[in-house]
């Protein structure tokens, strides 16, 4: 039978190891969202589009192939905004820069700040859909009754034509959903005194 001192040291070591593992798991939990986001942005996984600057976009060759882009717009339930694309579909040349316009209106009696999430369908072409400029990169604040037009500058990378799984895609859907920011939710709670 081990001595009490030895048993105490073993228990202490096991406790320290368990605590270190719990701390590592907690740290991994906090890091998982940014790591997942980074993974999606690099690979286009889960319909995540790519971001391109003007210089990169200018260096892309325009091909003779065309593709249809469909635009979809949604708002989270309970958010007092109207939001829609001004053109539902567009046919573009692969590699050419193009612009889509979306319209939003705050239908409430108070300012609302929102942030758009986005994805493309089919998901596996996300790595070929490049945004140069987008309202989804920043929060948008609309005053009561305010209407705005929001542009998206984009292009489809010609590398899509070399991908055996994606080269025959005829239409890509770019979908946005606006969600109220945390600040807007807190302000609504202050006015009503409840979250309902």
mmCIF file of C-alpha atoms in Angstrom:
data_model
loop_
_atom_site.group_PDB
_atom_site.id
_atom_site.type_symbol
_atom_site.label_atom_id
_atom_site.label_comp_id
_atom_site.label_asym_id
_atom_site.label_seq_id
_atom_site.Cartn_x
_atom_site.Cartn_y
_atom_site.Cartn_z
ATOM 1 C CA UNK A 1 0.000 0.000 0.000
ATOM 2 C CA UNK A 2 1.497 3.409 -1.009
ATOM 3 C CA UNK A 3 2.343 5.929 1.666
ATOM 4 C CA UNK A 4 -0.103 8.754 2.354
ATOM 5 C CA UNK A 5 2.420 11.346 1.085
ATOM 6 C CA UNK A 6 2.866 9.488 -2.206
ATOM 7 C CA UNK A 7 -0.892 9.099 -2.637
ATOM 8 C CA UNK A 8 -1.363 12.822 -1.947
ATOM 9 C CA UNK A 9 1.261 13.700 -4.614
ATOM 10 C CA UNK A 10 -0.443 11.427 -7.168
ATOM 11 C CA UNK A 11 -3.851 12.926 -6.461
ATOM 12 C CA UNK A 12 -2.409 16.420 -6.729
ATOM 13 C CA UNK A 13 -0.754 15.579 -10.064
ATOM 14 C CA UNK A 14 -3.985 14.051 -11.423
ATOM 15 C CA UNK A 15 -5.895 17.166 -10.268
ATOM 16 C CA UNK A 16 -3.408 19.509 -11.969
ATOM 17 C CA UNK A 17 -3.567 17.473 -15.201
ATOM 18 C CA UNK A 18 -7.393 17.455 -15.126
ATOM 19 C CA UNK A 19 -7.453 21.205 -14.488
ATOM 20 C CA UNK A 20 -5.001 21.824 -17.340
ATOM 21 C CA UNK A 21 -7.130 19.698 -19.689
ATOM 22 C CA UNK A 22 -10.289 21.570 -18.644
ATOM 23 C CA UNK A 23 -8.513 24.892 -19.268
ATOM 24 C CA UNK A 24 -7.299 23.696 -22.676
ATOM 25 C CA UNK A 25 -10.821 22.574 -23.621
ATOM 26 C CA UNK A 26 -12.254 25.927 -22.533
ATOM 27 C CA UNK A 27 -9.614 27.782 -24.579
ATOM 28 C CA UNK A 28 -10.338 25.573 -27.580
ATOM 29 C CA UNK A 29 -14.045 26.322 -27.188
ATOM 30 C CA UNK A 30 -13.395 30.082 -27.407
ATOM 31 C CA UNK A 31 -10.956 29.640 -30.300
ATOM 32 C CA UNK A 32 -13.209 27.317 -32.295
ATOM 33 C CA UNK A 33 -15.463 30.046 -33.737
ATOM 34 C CA UNK A 34 -12.620 32.240 -35.104
ATOM 35 C CA UNK A 35 -10.740 29.147 -36.305
ATOM 36 C CA UNK A 36 -13.850 27.807 -38.043
ATOM 37 C CA UNK A 37 -14.505 31.228 -39.630
ATOM 38 C CA UNK A 38 -10.894 31.389 -40.855
ATOM 39 C CA UNK A 39 -11.143 27.836 -42.240
ATOM 40 C CA UNK A 40 -14.379 28.688 -44.092
ATOM 41 C CA UNK A 41 -12.933 31.893 -45.542
ATOM 42 C CA UNK A 42 -9.847 30.099 -46.851
ATOM 43 C CA UNK A 43 -11.634 27.060 -48.274
ATOM 44 C CA UNK A 44 -15.082 28.428 -49.144
ATOM 45 C CA UNK A 45 -16.531 25.692 -46.925
ATOM 46 C CA UNK A 46 -20.211 25.996 -45.991
ATOM 47 C CA UNK A 47 -20.856 28.532 -48.758
ATOM 48 C CA UNK A 48 -18.468 31.158 -47.384
ATOM 49 C CA UNK A 49 -17.421 33.614 -50.069
ATOM 50 C CA UNK A 50 -13.924 34.997 -50.545
ATOM 51 C CA UNK A 51 -12.761 38.565 -50.093
ATOM 52 C CA UNK A 52 -10.733 40.293 -52.782
ATOM 53 C CA UNK A 53 -9.205 43.744 -53.032
ATOM 54 C CA UNK A 54 -9.316 45.978 -56.119
ATOM 55 C CA UNK A 55 -5.790 44.995 -57.202
ATOM 56 C CA UNK A 56 -6.589 41.279 -57.152
ATOM 57 C CA UNK A 57 -9.903 41.851 -58.946
ATOM 58 C CA UNK A 58 -8.197 43.928 -61.654
ATOM 59 C CA UNK A 59 -5.722 41.123 -62.364
ATOM 60 C CA UNK A 60 -8.450 38.530 -63.071
ATOM 61 C CA UNK A 61 -9.021 37.591 -66.710
ATOM 62 C CA UNK A 62 -12.542 37.776 -68.058
ATOM 63 C CA UNK A 63 -13.616 34.595 -69.815
ATOM 64 C CA UNK A 64 -16.165 34.032 -72.551
ATOM 65 C CA UNK A 65 -18.237 31.866 -70.188
ATOM 66 C CA UNK A 66 -21.296 33.261 -68.451
ATOM 67 C CA UNK A 67 -23.044 32.277 -65.240
ATOM 68 C CA UNK A 68 -26.310 33.329 -63.636
ATOM 69 C CA UNK A 69 -26.237 34.911 -60.172
ATOM 70 C CA UNK A 70 -29.425 34.883 -58.101
ATOM 71 C CA UNK A 71 -29.791 37.261 -55.149
ATOM 72 C CA UNK A 72 -31.726 36.455 -51.994
ATOM 73 C CA UNK A 73 -32.453 38.758 -49.030
ATOM 74 C CA UNK A 74 -33.924 38.014 -45.603
ATOM 75 C CA UNK A 75 -34.262 39.635 -42.178
ATOM 76 C CA UNK A 76 -34.335 37.878 -38.845
ATOM 77 C CA UNK A 77 -37.839 37.458 -37.469
ATOM 78 C CA UNK A 78 -38.784 40.439 -35.319
ATOM 79 C CA UNK A 79 -36.327 42.834 -36.978
ATOM 80 C CA UNK A 80 -38.303 45.814 -38.291
ATOM 81 C CA UNK A 81 -36.586 46.095 -41.654
ATOM 82 C CA UNK A 82 -37.620 45.465 -45.206
ATOM 83 C CA UNK A 83 -34.733 44.115 -47.272
ATOM 84 C CA UNK A 84 -34.602 42.938 -50.886
ATOM 85 C CA UNK A 85 -32.364 42.770 -53.965
ATOM 86 C CA UNK A 86 -33.182 45.349 -56.647
ATOM 87 C CA UNK A 87 -32.468 42.716 -59.289
ATOM 88 C CA UNK A 88 -33.264 39.080 -58.515
ATOM 89 C CA UNK A 89 -30.953 37.549 -61.134
ATOM 90 C CA UNK A 90 -28.074 38.688 -63.289
ATOM 91 C CA UNK A 91 -26.019 36.941 -65.956
ATOM 92 C CA UNK A 92 -22.334 37.830 -65.797
ATOM 93 C CA UNK A 93 -19.128 36.845 -67.542
ATOM 94 C CA UNK A 94 -16.926 34.696 -65.323
ATOM 95 C CA UNK A 95 -13.983 36.841 -64.197
ATOM 96 C CA UNK A 96 -15.761 40.174 -64.813
ATOM 97 C CA UNK A 97 -16.492 42.499 -61.926
ATOM 98 C CA UNK A 98 -20.163 43.252 -61.418
ATOM 99 C CA UNK A 99 -22.359 45.081 -58.944
ATOM 100 C CA UNK A 100 -25.584 44.059 -57.260
ATOM 101 C CA UNK A 101 -27.788 46.513 -55.380
ATOM 102 C CA UNK A 102 -29.883 45.706 -52.337
ATOM 103 C CA UNK A 103 -32.524 47.960 -50.780
ATOM 104 C CA UNK A 104 -33.281 48.184 -47.071
ATOM 105 C CA UNK A 105 -35.762 50.226 -45.053
ATOM 106 C CA UNK A 106 -36.180 50.624 -41.307
ATOM 107 C CA UNK A 107 -39.938 50.361 -40.695
ATOM 108 C CA UNK A 108 -39.726 51.063 -36.955
ATOM 109 C CA UNK A 109 -39.887 54.290 -34.927
ATOM 110 C CA UNK A 110 -36.294 53.927 -33.657
ATOM 111 C CA UNK A 111 -32.817 53.450 -35.114
ATOM 112 C CA UNK A 112 -31.793 49.840 -35.709
ATOM 113 C CA UNK A 113 -28.282 48.580 -36.311
ATOM 114 C CA UNK A 114 -27.946 45.329 -38.184
ATOM 115 C CA UNK A 115 -25.257 43.030 -39.486
ATOM 116 C CA UNK A 116 -25.685 40.765 -42.491
ATOM 117 C CA UNK A 117 -24.583 37.157 -42.640
ATOM 118 C CA UNK A 118 -24.176 35.589 -46.054
ATOM 119 C CA UNK A 119 -23.516 32.427 -47.961
ATOM 120 C CA UNK A 120 -23.654 31.050 -51.472
ATOM 121 C CA UNK A 121 -25.339 27.998 -52.920
ATOM 122 C CA UNK A 122 -24.192 25.545 -54.034
ATOM 123 C CA UNK A 123 -21.864 25.646 -51.025
ATOM 124 C CA UNK A 124 -18.854 24.178 -52.834
ATOM 125 C CA UNK A 125 -18.581 27.202 -55.155
ATOM 126 C CA UNK A 126 -18.088 29.639 -52.249
ATOM 127 C CA UNK A 127 -14.338 29.552 -52.808
ATOM 128 C CA UNK A 128 -14.843 30.976 -56.325
ATOM 129 C CA UNK A 129 -17.245 33.796 -55.383
ATOM 130 C CA UNK A 130 -15.169 36.886 -54.524
ATOM 131 C CA UNK A 131 -16.523 40.054 -52.938
ATOM 132 C CA UNK A 132 -14.580 43.264 -53.466
ATOM 133 C CA UNK A 133 -16.961 45.526 -51.544
ATOM 134 C CA UNK A 134 -19.969 44.536 -49.446
ATOM 135 C CA UNK A 135 -22.306 46.022 -46.859
ATOM 136 C CA UNK A 136 -21.918 42.736 -44.981
ATOM 137 C CA UNK A 137 -18.388 43.647 -43.883
ATOM 138 C CA UNK A 138 -19.679 46.286 -41.400
ATOM 139 C CA UNK A 139 -22.718 47.027 -39.241
ATOM 140 C CA UNK A 140 -25.444 49.107 -40.874
ATOM 141 C CA UNK A 141 -27.513 51.614 -38.872
ATOM 142 C CA UNK A 142 -30.811 52.865 -40.252
ATOM 143 C CA UNK A 143 -32.804 55.671 -38.629
ATOM 144 C CA UNK A 144 -36.609 55.421 -38.359
ATOM 145 C CA UNK A 145 -38.086 55.255 -41.854
ATOM 146 C CA UNK A 146 -34.658 55.519 -43.509
ATOM 147 C CA UNK A 147 -34.172 53.739 -46.830
ATOM 148 C CA UNK A 148 -30.773 52.874 -48.321
ATOM 149 C CA UNK A 149 -29.314 51.164 -51.347
ATOM 150 C CA UNK A 150 -26.416 48.897 -50.541
ATOM 151 C CA UNK A 151 -24.000 47.729 -53.247
ATOM 152 C CA UNK A 152 -22.051 44.507 -53.496
ATOM 153 C CA UNK A 153 -19.088 44.424 -55.909
ATOM 154 C CA UNK A 154 -18.099 40.897 -56.837
ATOM 155 C CA UNK A 155 -16.732 38.517 -59.446
ATOM 156 C CA UNK A 156 -16.618 34.770 -60.011
ATOM 157 C CA UNK A 157 -13.074 33.411 -60.196
ATOM 158 C CA UNK A 158 -12.279 31.774 -63.569
ATOM 159 C CA UNK A 159 -10.715 28.895 -61.600
ATOM 160 C CA UNK A 160 -14.286 27.602 -61.271
ATOM 161 C CA UNK A 161 -13.977 26.398 -64.880
ATOM 162 C CA UNK A 162 -11.066 24.111 -63.926
ATOM 163 C CA UNK A 163 -12.949 22.449 -61.065
ATOM 164 C CA UNK A 164 -14.638 19.272 -62.322
ATOM 165 C CA UNK A 165 -17.294 19.545 -59.595
ATOM 166 C CA UNK A 166 -18.114 23.214 -60.241
ATOM 167 C CA UNK A 167 -17.472 23.890 -63.929
ATOM 168 C CA UNK A 168 -21.014 22.933 -64.951
ATOM 169 C CA UNK A 169 -22.776 25.082 -62.336
ATOM 170 C CA UNK A 170 -25.258 27.295 -64.163
ATOM 171 C CA UNK A 171 -26.426 29.472 -61.271
ATOM 172 C CA UNK A 172 -24.971 30.676 -57.979
ATOM 173 C CA UNK A 173 -27.268 32.051 -55.288
ATOM 174 C CA UNK A 174 -25.881 34.811 -53.055
ATOM 175 C CA UNK A 175 -28.019 34.981 -49.931
ATOM 176 C CA UNK A 176 -28.012 37.566 -47.122
ATOM 177 C CA UNK A 177 -29.802 37.642 -43.792
ATOM 178 C CA UNK A 178 -29.783 40.768 -41.625
ATOM 179 C CA UNK A 179 -29.720 40.300 -37.856
ATOM 180 C CA UNK A 180 -30.071 43.075 -35.270
ATOM 181 C CA UNK A 181 -26.781 43.877 -33.570
ATOM 182 C CA UNK A 182 -26.389 43.334 -29.833
ATOM 183 C CA UNK A 183 -26.721 47.107 -29.284
ATOM 184 C CA UNK A 184 -30.051 47.239 -31.115
ATOM 185 C CA UNK A 185 -31.367 44.352 -29.006
ATOM 186 C CA UNK A 186 -30.306 46.080 -25.775
ATOM 187 C CA UNK A 187 -31.982 49.345 -26.860
ATOM 188 C CA UNK A 188 -35.211 47.500 -27.684
ATOM 189 C CA UNK A 189 -35.096 45.866 -24.250
ATOM 190 C CA UNK A 190 -34.605 49.276 -22.577
ATOM 191 C CA UNK A 191 -37.679 50.686 -24.340
ATOM 192 C CA UNK A 192 -40.016 47.791 -23.612
ATOM 193 C CA UNK A 193 -38.600 46.624 -20.296
ATOM 194 C CA UNK A 194 -38.643 43.025 -21.521
ATOM 195 C CA UNK A 195 -37.187 40.869 -24.225
ATOM 196 C CA UNK A 196 -40.577 39.883 -25.621
#
